[in-house]
Short mmCIF file of C-alpha atoms in Angstrom, two decimals:
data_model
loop_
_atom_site.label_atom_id
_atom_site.label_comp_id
_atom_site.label_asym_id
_atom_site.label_seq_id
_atom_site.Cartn_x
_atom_site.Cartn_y
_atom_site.Cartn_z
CA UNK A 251 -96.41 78.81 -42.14
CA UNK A 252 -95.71 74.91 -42.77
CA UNK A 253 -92.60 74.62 -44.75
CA UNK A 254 -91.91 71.19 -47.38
CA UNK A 255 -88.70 69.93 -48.77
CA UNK A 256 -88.85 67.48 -51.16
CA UNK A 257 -86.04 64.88 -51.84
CA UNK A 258 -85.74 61.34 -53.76
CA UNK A 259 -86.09 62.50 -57.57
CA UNK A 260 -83.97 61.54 -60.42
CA UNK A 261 -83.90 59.51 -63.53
CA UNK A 262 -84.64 55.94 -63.23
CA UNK A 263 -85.60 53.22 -66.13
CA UNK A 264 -88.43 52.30 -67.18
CA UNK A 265 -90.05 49.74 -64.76
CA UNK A 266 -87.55 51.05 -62.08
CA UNK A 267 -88.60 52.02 -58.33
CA UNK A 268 -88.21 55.62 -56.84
CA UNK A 269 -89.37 56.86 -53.32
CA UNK A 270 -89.57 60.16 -52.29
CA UNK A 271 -89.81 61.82 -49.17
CA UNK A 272 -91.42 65.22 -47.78
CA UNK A 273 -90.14 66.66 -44.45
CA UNK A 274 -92.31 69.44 -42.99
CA UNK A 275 -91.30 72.09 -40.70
CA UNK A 276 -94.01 72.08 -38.18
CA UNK A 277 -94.75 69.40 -35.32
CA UNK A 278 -97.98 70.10 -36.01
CA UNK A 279 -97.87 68.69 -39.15
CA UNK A 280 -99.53 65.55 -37.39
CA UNK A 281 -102.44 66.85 -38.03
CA UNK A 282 -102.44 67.83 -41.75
CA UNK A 283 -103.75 65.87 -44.89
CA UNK A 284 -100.73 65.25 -46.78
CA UNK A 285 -100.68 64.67 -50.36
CA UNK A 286 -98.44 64.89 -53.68
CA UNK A 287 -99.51 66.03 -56.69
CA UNK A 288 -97.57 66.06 -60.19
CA UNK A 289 -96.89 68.50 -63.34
CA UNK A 290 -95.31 67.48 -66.46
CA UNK A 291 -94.01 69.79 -68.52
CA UNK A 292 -97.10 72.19 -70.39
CA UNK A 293 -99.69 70.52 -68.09
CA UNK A 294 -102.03 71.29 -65.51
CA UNK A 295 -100.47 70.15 -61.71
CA UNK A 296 -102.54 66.84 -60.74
CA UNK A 297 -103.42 64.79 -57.75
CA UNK A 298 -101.54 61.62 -57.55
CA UNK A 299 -102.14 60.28 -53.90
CA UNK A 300 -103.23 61.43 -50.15
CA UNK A 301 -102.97 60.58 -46.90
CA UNK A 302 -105.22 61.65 -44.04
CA UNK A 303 -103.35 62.42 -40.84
CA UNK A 304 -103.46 58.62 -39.40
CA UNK A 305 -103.08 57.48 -42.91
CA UNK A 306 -106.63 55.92 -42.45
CA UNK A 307 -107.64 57.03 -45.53
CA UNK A 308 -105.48 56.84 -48.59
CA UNK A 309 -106.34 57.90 -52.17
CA UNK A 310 -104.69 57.70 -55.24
CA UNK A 311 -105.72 58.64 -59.08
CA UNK A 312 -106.25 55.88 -61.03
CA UNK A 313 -103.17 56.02 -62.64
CA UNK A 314 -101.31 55.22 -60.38
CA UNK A 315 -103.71 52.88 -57.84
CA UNK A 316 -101.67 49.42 -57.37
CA UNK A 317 -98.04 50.97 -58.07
CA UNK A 318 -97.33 53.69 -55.82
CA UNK A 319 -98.29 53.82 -52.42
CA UNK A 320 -98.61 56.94 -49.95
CA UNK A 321 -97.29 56.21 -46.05
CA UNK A 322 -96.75 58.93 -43.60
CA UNK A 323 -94.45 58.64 -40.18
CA UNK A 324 -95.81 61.22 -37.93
CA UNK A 325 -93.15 61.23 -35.47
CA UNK A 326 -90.54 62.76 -37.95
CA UNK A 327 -93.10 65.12 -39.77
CA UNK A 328 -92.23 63.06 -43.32
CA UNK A 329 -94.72 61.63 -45.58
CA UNK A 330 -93.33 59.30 -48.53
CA UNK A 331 -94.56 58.03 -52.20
CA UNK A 332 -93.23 54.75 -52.77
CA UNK A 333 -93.35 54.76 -56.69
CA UNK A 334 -93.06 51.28 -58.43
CA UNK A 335 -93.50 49.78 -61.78
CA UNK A 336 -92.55 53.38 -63.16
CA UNK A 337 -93.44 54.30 -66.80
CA UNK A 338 -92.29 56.81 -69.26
CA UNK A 339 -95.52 59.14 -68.55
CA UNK A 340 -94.99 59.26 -65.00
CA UNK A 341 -92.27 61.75 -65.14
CA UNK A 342 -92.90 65.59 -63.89
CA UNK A 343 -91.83 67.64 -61.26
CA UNK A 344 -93.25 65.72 -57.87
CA UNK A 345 -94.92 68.03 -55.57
CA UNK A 346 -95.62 67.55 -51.59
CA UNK A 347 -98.73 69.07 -50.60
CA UNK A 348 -100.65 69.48 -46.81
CA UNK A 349 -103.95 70.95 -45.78
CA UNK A 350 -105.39 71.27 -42.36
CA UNK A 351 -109.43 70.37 -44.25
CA UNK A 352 -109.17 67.72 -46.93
CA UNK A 353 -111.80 69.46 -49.49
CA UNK A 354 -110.72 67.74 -52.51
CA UNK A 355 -108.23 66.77 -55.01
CA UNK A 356 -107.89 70.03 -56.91
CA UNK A 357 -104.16 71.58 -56.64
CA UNK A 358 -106.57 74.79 -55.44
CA UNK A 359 -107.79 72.46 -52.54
CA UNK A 360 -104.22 72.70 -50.76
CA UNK A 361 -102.48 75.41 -49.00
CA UNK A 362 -99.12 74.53 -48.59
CA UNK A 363 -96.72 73.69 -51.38
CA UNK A 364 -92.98 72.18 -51.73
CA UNK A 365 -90.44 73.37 -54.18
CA UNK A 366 -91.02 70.21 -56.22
CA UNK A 367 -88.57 67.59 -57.40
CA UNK A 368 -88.10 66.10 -60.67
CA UNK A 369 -88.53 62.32 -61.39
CA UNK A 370 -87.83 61.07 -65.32
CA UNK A 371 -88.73 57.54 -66.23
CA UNK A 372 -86.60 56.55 -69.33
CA UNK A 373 -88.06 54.01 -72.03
#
């Protein structure tokens, strides 16, 4: 079972830079898509970006293409979302997110989950 932990959240103006990070708990993790998805509060969790395992392919939704940026290092089982340029609408709970198939961008795609952390983007 592939463990996630989350950190890098918090509350951060409007404009303002945040980057999070997602450890996993197995070496193996190497070879997982690795992706984070979002929920704000009385809404459906949604993709936001993902990384295939040598980060040759990278997707993000289109709200968020040209300010955040997905980047994986292997070696220490982390994957990170470099989040500029942040807005009021881009806070929610951030969730890390790894599959051994990439089949899509549905939150049912995935199999493994992190606990979430919370990012708030002031006006």
């Amino acid at each position: 079972q592939v463990q996630l932990v989350e950190s890098g959240g918090g509350l951060v103006q409007a404009g303002g830079s945040l980057r999070l990070s997602c450890v996993a708990s197995e070496r193996t993790s190497g070879s997982l898509v690795m992706g984070w998805f979002r929920q704000a509060p009385g809404e459906e969790r949604v993709f936001v970006a993902y990384a295939s395992t040598t980060s040759y392919t990278r997707r993000y939704a289109d709200s968020v293409k040209g300010r955040f940026a997905i980047s994986r290092d292997n070696a220490k089982n982390t994957v990170y979302l470099q989040m500029n340029s942040l807005k009021p609408e881009d806070t929610a709970v951030y969730y890390c997110a790894a599959t051994q198939y990439y089949r899509g961008t549905s939150a049912s795609d995935w199999n493994y989950w992190g606990q979430g952390t919370r990012v708030a983007v002031s006006s």
